[in-house]
Amino acid sequence: MGTEWQRTYLHGSGRMMEANTSISSADSTPLLRRIDASGIPLLVTRLFLGGLFVWMGCSKIAEPFDFLKLIRQYEMLPESPGIFLNSVAITLPWIEVFAGGALILGLFLRGGAASILIMLLVFTPAIFLRAMAIHNAAGTPFFDIKFDCGCGSGDVIIWKKLLSNTGLVLLALYALLSPSRKMCLEGRVGRRKCQSSLDLAGSPCCEEVDPAQ
Amino acid sequence: MKRAVLELVVLGLAGLVVGFGYNSVRSTGSLEPSKNYFDAGDIGADKGDPDKHNDEEPGLKHGYQTISFADVVDVFNDPDTELGLNVFVDARKEEPYREGHIPGAILCNPYEVDACIDEVMNSAAAADRVIVYCNGGECEDSVFMCRELLAFGLDHSVVYLYEGGWHEWEQSGSVPISTGREE
């Protein structure tokens, strides 16, 4: 028999209102969940990942033709008609900026994290395939291959890039799945809704409080 | 998860709207959405000449006449160049151009051709040769610039593609180099 969360909600004057108060046995909240509930790991993740994508997006917006030439090299889209490649070059940097901004602000957080996750899951295999093509065509050892992958950092050693991208995928997954909403605008917006509503079930503003704390 | 999908769609649409909106108003770096910037404009195929195989015939690349380093140096040293009868076009971006270029070369890259084509065409109007180069190696910007020159009315017989490009010129150590902007 595990511990059940006591759902408590902040309402208006700040008085705690109780609902679903059945609690049993001692606290068995996993350590990781308690750390996550502090909001600190998610905040660090949001600021790092969001800042990185805002910076990458801005560097591409500043040099659109360089980015266009880079995405052409991946051969993921036809060159003719030009609308396909050009549309990606025009819109993708802005999606990176908005997704990064969403993470930093903690607003549309899951959408931002999902956007970043999708971009990473599309481009990371593309980088790998391009590296393999170079390896097969020129015989260059895989761990010596370097090129500009279009990330805004210039030429990079590809195996290191693939490793770092894997880490970014994990961070994006964490940002997507973490239930914490501390220190983010989403949490504040939700709290204001709570103050004017008694909708207790499934409300995004509801903060689950460990009764043992 | 439904909320995440909705937010994702909103962010995507925002990127689409703002991206195209900004692209339409920016003064530099604006892409023409429907233009194929990587069309080499193979003139062999355009002319319908079955004997002109673009990358297979010696002295031609995508149908454009190529020119070797030795010949480029001869043209550079030719007194006719001072008279404007031989024109060099640098198809790179401004920053590498400023760091070093063939003396007298006009800067004009194929992605922002509207900003520089008038200067090139004015200089090329009376030229016997217009030699186009970029970095060399795998760089194709010189090929795309050749396409633009033909599209703006230059005859293919005066256009030459210097395949060795800037890297070959610079690394030779035996030819002059200019920096900054040409006056």
PDB file of C-alpha atoms in Angstrom, chain B:
ATOM      1  CA  MET B   1      -0.310  14.929 -24.725  1.00  0.00           C
ATOM      2  CA  LYS B   2      -3.124  16.592 -26.682  1.00  0.00           C
ATOM      3  CA  ARG B   3      -2.007  19.883 -25.224  1.00  0.00           C
ATOM      4  CA  ALA B   4       1.588  19.240 -26.283  1.00  0.00           C
ATOM      5  CA  VAL B   5       0.454  18.568 -29.842  1.00  0.00           C
ATOM      6  CA  LEU B   6      -1.626  21.729 -29.888  1.00  0.00           C
ATOM      7  CA  GLU B   7       1.274  23.812 -28.575  1.00  0.00           C
ATOM      8  CA  LEU B   8       3.572  22.217 -31.133  1.00  0.00           C
ATOM      9  CA  VAL B   9       1.202  23.147 -33.945  1.00  0.00           C
ATOM     10  CA  VAL B  10       0.921  26.715 -32.648  1.00  0.00           C
ATOM     11  CA  LEU B  11       4.716  27.081 -32.499  1.00  0.00           C
ATOM     12  CA  GLY B  12       5.060  25.620 -35.989  1.00  0.00           C
ATOM     13  CA  LEU B  13       2.455  27.988 -37.418  1.00  0.00           C
ATOM     14  CA  ALA B  14       4.093  30.921 -35.650  1.00  0.00           C
ATOM     15  CA  GLY B  15       7.428  29.974 -37.221  1.00  0.00           C
ATOM     16  CA  LEU B  16       5.788  29.703 -40.630  1.00  0.00           C
ATOM     17  CA  VAL B  17       3.998  33.053 -40.441  1.00  0.00           C
ATOM     18  CA  VAL B  18       6.829  35.025 -38.882  1.00  0.00           C
ATOM     19  CA  GLY B  19       9.427  33.320 -41.073  1.00  0.00           C
ATOM     20  CA  PHE B  20       7.760  34.182 -44.354  1.00  0.00           C
ATOM     21  CA  GLY B  21       6.721  37.586 -43.064  1.00  0.00           C
ATOM     22  CA  TYR B  22      10.226  38.525 -42.022  1.00  0.00           C
ATOM     23  CA  ASN B  23      11.660  37.087 -45.226  1.00  0.00           C
ATOM     24  CA  SER B  24       9.396  39.358 -47.267  1.00  0.00           C
ATOM     25  CA  VAL B  25      10.468  42.555 -45.501  1.00  0.00           C
ATOM     26  CA  ARG B  26      14.133  42.053 -44.753  1.00  0.00           C
ATOM     27  CA  SER B  27      16.460  44.250 -46.799  1.00  0.00           C
ATOM     28  CA  THR B  28      19.237  41.671 -47.201  1.00  0.00           C
ATOM     29  CA  GLY B  29      19.244  37.899 -47.121  1.00  0.00           C
ATOM     30  CA  SER B  30      15.724  37.512 -48.456  1.00  0.00           C
ATOM     31  CA  LEU B  31      15.082  34.219 -50.248  1.00  0.00           C
ATOM     32  CA  GLU B  32      12.754  34.032 -53.219  1.00  0.00           C
ATOM     33  CA  PRO B  33      10.517  31.165 -52.052  1.00  0.00           C
ATOM     34  CA  SER B  34      10.012  29.536 -55.441  1.00  0.00           C
ATOM     35  CA  LYS B  35      13.480  30.020 -56.899  1.00  0.00           C
ATOM     36  CA  ASN B  36      15.766  27.039 -57.343  1.00  0.00           C
ATOM     37  CA  TYR B  37      19.085  28.521 -56.266  1.00  0.00           C
ATOM     38  CA  PHE B  38      20.929  25.323 -57.169  1.00  0.00           C
ATOM     39  CA  ASP B  39      19.971  25.088 -60.806  1.00  0.00           C
ATOM     40  CA  ALA B  40      23.289  24.923 -62.646  1.00  0.00           C
ATOM     41  CA  GLY B  41      21.502  26.001 -65.826  1.00  0.00           C
ATOM     42  CA  ASP B  42      23.418  23.485 -67.906  1.00  0.00           C
ATOM     43  CA  ILE B  43      23.769  25.256 -71.214  1.00  0.00           C
ATOM     44  CA  GLY B  44      24.713  22.067 -73.010  1.00  0.00           C
ATOM     45  CA  ALA B  45      21.321  20.591 -72.234  1.00  0.00           C
ATOM     46  CA  ASP B  46      19.546  23.907 -72.860  1.00  0.00           C
ATOM     47  CA  LYS B  47      21.078  24.175 -76.294  1.00  0.00           C
ATOM     48  CA  GLY B  48      19.897  20.672 -77.072  1.00  0.00           C
ATOM     49  CA  ASP B  49      23.310  19.726 -78.343  1.00  0.00           C
ATOM     50  CA  PRO B  50      23.677  15.957 -77.844  1.00  0.00           C
ATOM     51  CA  ASP B  51      27.464  16.228 -78.187  1.00  0.00           C
ATOM     52  CA  LYS B  52      27.777  18.578 -75.232  1.00  0.00           C
ATOM     53  CA  HIS B  53      27.830  16.402 -72.136  1.00  0.00           C
ATOM     54  CA  ASN B  54      28.268  18.830 -69.320  1.00  0.00           C
ATOM     55  CA  ASP B  55      30.638  17.136 -66.938  1.00  0.00           C
ATOM     56  CA  GLU B  56      32.173  14.693 -69.391  1.00  0.00           C
ATOM     57  CA  GLU B  57      33.642  16.959 -72.056  1.00  0.00           C
ATOM     58  CA  PRO B  58      37.090  18.341 -71.265  1.00  0.00           C
ATOM     59  CA  GLY B  59      37.142  22.073 -70.781  1.00  0.00           C
ATOM     60  CA  LEU B  60      33.472  22.219 -69.804  1.00  0.00           C
ATOM     61  CA  LYS B  61      31.590  22.036 -66.545  1.00  0.00           C
ATOM     62  CA  HIS B  62      27.805  22.128 -66.710  1.00  0.00           C
ATOM     63  CA  GLY B  63      28.388  23.457 -70.202  1.00  0.00           C
ATOM     64  CA  TYR B  64      30.440  26.455 -69.083  1.00  0.00           C
ATOM     65  CA  GLN B  65      33.984  26.895 -70.377  1.00  0.00           C
ATOM     66  CA  THR B  66      36.564  26.183 -67.699  1.00  0.00           C
ATOM     67  CA  ILE B  67      39.896  27.899 -67.389  1.00  0.00           C
ATOM     68  CA  SER B  68      43.070  26.680 -65.713  1.00  0.00           C
ATOM     69  CA  PHE B  69      45.191  28.523 -63.178  1.00  0.00           C
ATOM     70  CA  ALA B  70      47.948  29.140 -65.712  1.00  0.00           C
ATOM     71  CA  ASP B  71      45.500  30.657 -68.166  1.00  0.00           C
ATOM     72  CA  VAL B  72      43.868  32.758 -65.445  1.00  0.00           C
ATOM     73  CA  VAL B  73      47.282  34.173 -64.559  1.00  0.00           C
ATOM     74  CA  ASP B  74      47.956  34.971 -68.229  1.00  0.00           C
ATOM     75  CA  VAL B  75      44.618  36.746 -68.489  1.00  0.00           C
ATOM     76  CA  PHE B  76      45.297  38.632 -65.249  1.00  0.00           C
ATOM     77  CA  ASN B  77      48.649  39.839 -66.581  1.00  0.00           C
ATOM     78  CA  ASP B  78      47.251  40.681 -70.032  1.00  0.00           C
ATOM     79  CA  PRO B  79      47.313  44.463 -70.689  1.00  0.00           C
ATOM     80  CA  ASP B  80      43.718  44.121 -71.949  1.00  0.00           C
ATOM     81  CA  THR B  81      42.629  43.459 -68.362  1.00  0.00           C
ATOM     82  CA  GLU B  82      43.618  47.002 -67.387  1.00  0.00           C
ATOM     83  CA  LEU B  83      41.426  48.207 -70.256  1.00  0.00           C
ATOM     84  CA  GLY B  84      38.461  46.295 -68.867  1.00  0.00           C
ATOM     85  CA  LEU B  85      38.374  43.675 -71.585  1.00  0.00           C
ATOM     86  CA  ASN B  86      38.825  40.892 -69.048  1.00  0.00           C
ATOM     87  CA  VAL B  87      36.587  40.945 -65.984  1.00  0.00           C
ATOM     88  CA  PHE B  88      36.861  38.828 -62.850  1.00  0.00           C
ATOM     89  CA  VAL B  89      33.770  38.026 -60.775  1.00  0.00           C
ATOM     90  CA  ASP B  90      34.083  36.747 -57.207  1.00  0.00           C
ATOM     91  CA  ALA B  91      31.000  34.652 -56.375  1.00  0.00           C
ATOM     92  CA  ARG B  92      31.694  34.347 -52.656  1.00  0.00           C
ATOM     93  CA  LYS B  93      30.230  36.274 -49.752  1.00  0.00           C
ATOM     94  CA  GLU B  94      31.506  39.678 -48.666  1.00  0.00           C
ATOM     95  CA  GLU B  95      33.484  38.571 -45.651  1.00  0.00           C
ATOM     96  CA  PRO B  96      35.830  36.111 -47.425  1.00  0.00           C
ATOM     97  CA  TYR B  97      36.048  38.571 -50.315  1.00  0.00           C
ATOM     98  CA  ARG B  98      37.292  41.298 -48.014  1.00  0.00           C
ATOM     99  CA  GLU B  99      39.840  38.923 -46.536  1.00  0.00           C
ATOM    100  CA  GLY B 100      41.311  38.343 -49.947  1.00  0.00           C
ATOM    101  CA  HIS B 101      40.372  38.294 -53.616  1.00  0.00           C
ATOM    102  CA  ILE B 102      41.862  38.496 -57.086  1.00  0.00           C
ATOM    103  CA  PRO B 103      42.751  42.174 -57.612  1.00  0.00           C
ATOM    104  CA  GLY B 104      40.033  43.951 -59.521  1.00  0.00           C
ATOM    105  CA  ALA B 105      37.458  41.189 -59.044  1.00  0.00           C
ATOM    106  CA  ILE B 106      33.852  42.334 -58.688  1.00  0.00           C
ATOM    107  CA  LEU B 107      31.976  40.828 -55.747  1.00  0.00           C
ATOM    108  CA  CYS B 108      28.694  39.234 -56.776  1.00  0.00           C
ATOM    109  CA  ASN B 109      27.252  36.062 -55.289  1.00  0.00           C
ATOM    110  CA  PRO B 110      24.396  34.182 -56.987  1.00  0.00           C
ATOM    111  CA  TYR B 111      22.112  34.289 -53.914  1.00  0.00           C
ATOM    112  CA  GLU B 112      21.921  38.081 -53.751  1.00  0.00           C
ATOM    113  CA  VAL B 113      22.532  38.825 -57.388  1.00  0.00           C
ATOM    114  CA  ASP B 114      20.129  41.767 -57.606  1.00  0.00           C
ATOM    115  CA  ALA B 115      22.428  43.853 -55.423  1.00  0.00           C
ATOM    116  CA  CYS B 116      25.444  43.546 -57.717  1.00  0.00           C
ATOM    117  CA  ILE B 117      24.400  42.413 -61.191  1.00  0.00           C
ATOM    118  CA  ASP B 118      24.263  45.944 -62.595  1.00  0.00           C
ATOM    119  CA  GLU B 119      27.900  46.543 -61.748  1.00  0.00           C
ATOM    120  CA  VAL B 120      28.894  43.207 -63.263  1.00  0.00           C
ATOM    121  CA  MET B 121      26.890  43.675 -66.454  1.00  0.00           C
ATOM    122  CA  ASN B 122      28.174  47.236 -66.927  1.00  0.00           C
ATOM    123  CA  SER B 123      31.752  45.962 -66.658  1.00  0.00           C
ATOM    124  CA  ALA B 124      31.079  42.878 -68.774  1.00  0.00           C
ATOM    125  CA  ALA B 125      29.301  44.680 -71.601  1.00  0.00           C
ATOM    126  CA  ALA B 126      32.516  45.248 -73.530  1.00  0.00           C
ATOM    127  CA  ALA B 127      34.499  42.339 -72.116  1.00  0.00           C
ATOM    128  CA  ASP B 128      36.056  39.516 -74.101  1.00  0.00           C
ATOM    129  CA  ARG B 129      36.197  37.323 -71.050  1.00  0.00           C
ATOM    130  CA  VAL B 130      34.282  37.203 -67.774  1.00  0.00           C
ATOM    131  CA  ILE B 131      36.042  34.839 -65.389  1.00  0.00           C
ATOM    132  CA  VAL B 132      33.942  33.631 -62.461  1.00  0.00           C
ATOM    133  CA  TYR B 133      35.366  31.979 -59.372  1.00  0.00           C
ATOM    134  CA  CYS B 134      34.425  31.040 -55.831  1.00  0.00           C
ATOM    135  CA  ASN B 135      36.347  29.037 -53.230  1.00  0.00           C
ATOM    136  CA  GLY B 136      37.180  26.192 -55.596  1.00  0.00           C
ATOM    137  CA  GLY B 137      36.974  22.487 -54.829  1.00  0.00           C
ATOM    138  CA  GLU B 138      33.395  21.491 -54.142  1.00  0.00           C
ATOM    139  CA  CYS B 139      32.088  25.044 -54.115  1.00  0.00           C
ATOM    140  CA  GLU B 140      29.404  25.427 -56.771  1.00  0.00           C
ATOM    141  CA  ASP B 141      28.605  29.102 -56.282  1.00  0.00           C
ATOM    142  CA  SER B 142      30.662  30.029 -59.346  1.00  0.00           C
ATOM    143  CA  VAL B 143      28.536  27.652 -61.458  1.00  0.00           C
ATOM    144  CA  PHE B 144      25.343  29.254 -60.170  1.00  0.00           C
ATOM    145  CA  MET B 145      26.814  32.694 -60.846  1.00  0.00           C
ATOM    146  CA  CYS B 146      27.549  31.690 -64.444  1.00  0.00           C
ATOM    147  CA  ARG B 147      23.887  30.713 -64.735  1.00  0.00           C
ATOM    148  CA  GLU B 148      22.854  34.151 -63.470  1.00  0.00           C
ATOM    149  CA  LEU B 149      25.159  35.934 -65.918  1.00  0.00           C
ATOM    150  CA  LEU B 150      23.612  34.056 -68.823  1.00  0.00           C
ATOM    151  CA  ALA B 151      20.129  34.689 -67.461  1.00  0.00           C
ATOM    152  CA  PHE B 152      20.883  38.425 -67.450  1.00  0.00           C
ATOM    153  CA  GLY B 153      21.951  38.315 -71.075  1.00  0.00           C
ATOM    154  CA  LEU B 154      25.673  37.643 -71.153  1.00  0.00           C
ATOM    155  CA  ASP B 155      26.766  35.407 -74.004  1.00  0.00           C
ATOM    156  CA  HIS B 156      28.075  32.028 -72.930  1.00  0.00           C
ATOM    157  CA  SER B 157      31.135  32.398 -75.164  1.00  0.00           C
ATOM    158  CA  VAL B 158      32.605  35.102 -72.907  1.00  0.00           C
ATOM    159  CA  VAL B 159      31.904  33.353 -69.596  1.00  0.00           C
ATOM    160  CA  TYR B 160      34.658  31.239 -68.061  1.00  0.00           C
ATOM    161  CA  LEU B 161      34.534  29.150 -64.915  1.00  0.00           C
ATOM    162  CA  TYR B 162      37.731  29.183 -62.872  1.00  0.00           C
ATOM    163  CA  GLU B 163      37.370  25.834 -61.076  1.00  0.00           C
ATOM    164  CA  GLY B 164      40.488  26.123 -58.929  1.00  0.00           C
ATOM    165  CA  GLY B 165      39.000  29.196 -57.327  1.00  0.00           C
ATOM    166  CA  TRP B 166      40.293  31.371 -54.552  1.00  0.00           C
ATOM    167  CA  HIS B 167      42.061  28.580 -52.682  1.00  0.00           C
ATOM    168  CA  GLU B 168      44.236  27.748 -55.666  1.00  0.00           C
ATOM    169  CA  TRP B 169      44.991  31.404 -56.407  1.00  0.00           C
ATOM    170  CA  GLU B 170      45.881  32.181 -52.811  1.00  0.00           C
ATOM    171  CA  GLN B 171      47.948  29.070 -52.200  1.00  0.00           C
ATOM    172  CA  SER B 172      50.038  29.519 -55.329  1.00  0.00           C
ATOM    173  CA  GLY B 173      52.007  32.250 -53.557  1.00  0.00           C
ATOM    174  CA  SER B 174      53.045  33.674 -56.906  1.00  0.00           C
ATOM    175  CA  VAL B 175      50.194  36.043 -57.647  1.00  0.00           C
ATOM    176  CA  PRO B 176      48.966  39.285 -56.106  1.00  0.00           C
ATOM    177  CA  ILE B 177      46.082  39.431 -53.666  1.00  0.00           C
ATOM    178  CA  SER B 178      43.826  42.315 -52.768  1.00  0.00           C
ATOM    179  CA  THR B 179      41.918  42.818 -49.564  1.00  0.00           C
ATOM    180  CA  GLY B 180      38.968  44.971 -48.605  1.00  0.00           C
ATOM    181  CA  ARG B 181      36.543  46.400 -51.103  1.00  0.00           C
ATOM    182  CA  GLU B 182      37.543  47.442 -54.620  1.00  0.00           C
ATOM    183  CA  GLU B 183      37.014  51.151 -55.244  1.00  0.00           C
TER     184      GLU B 183
END
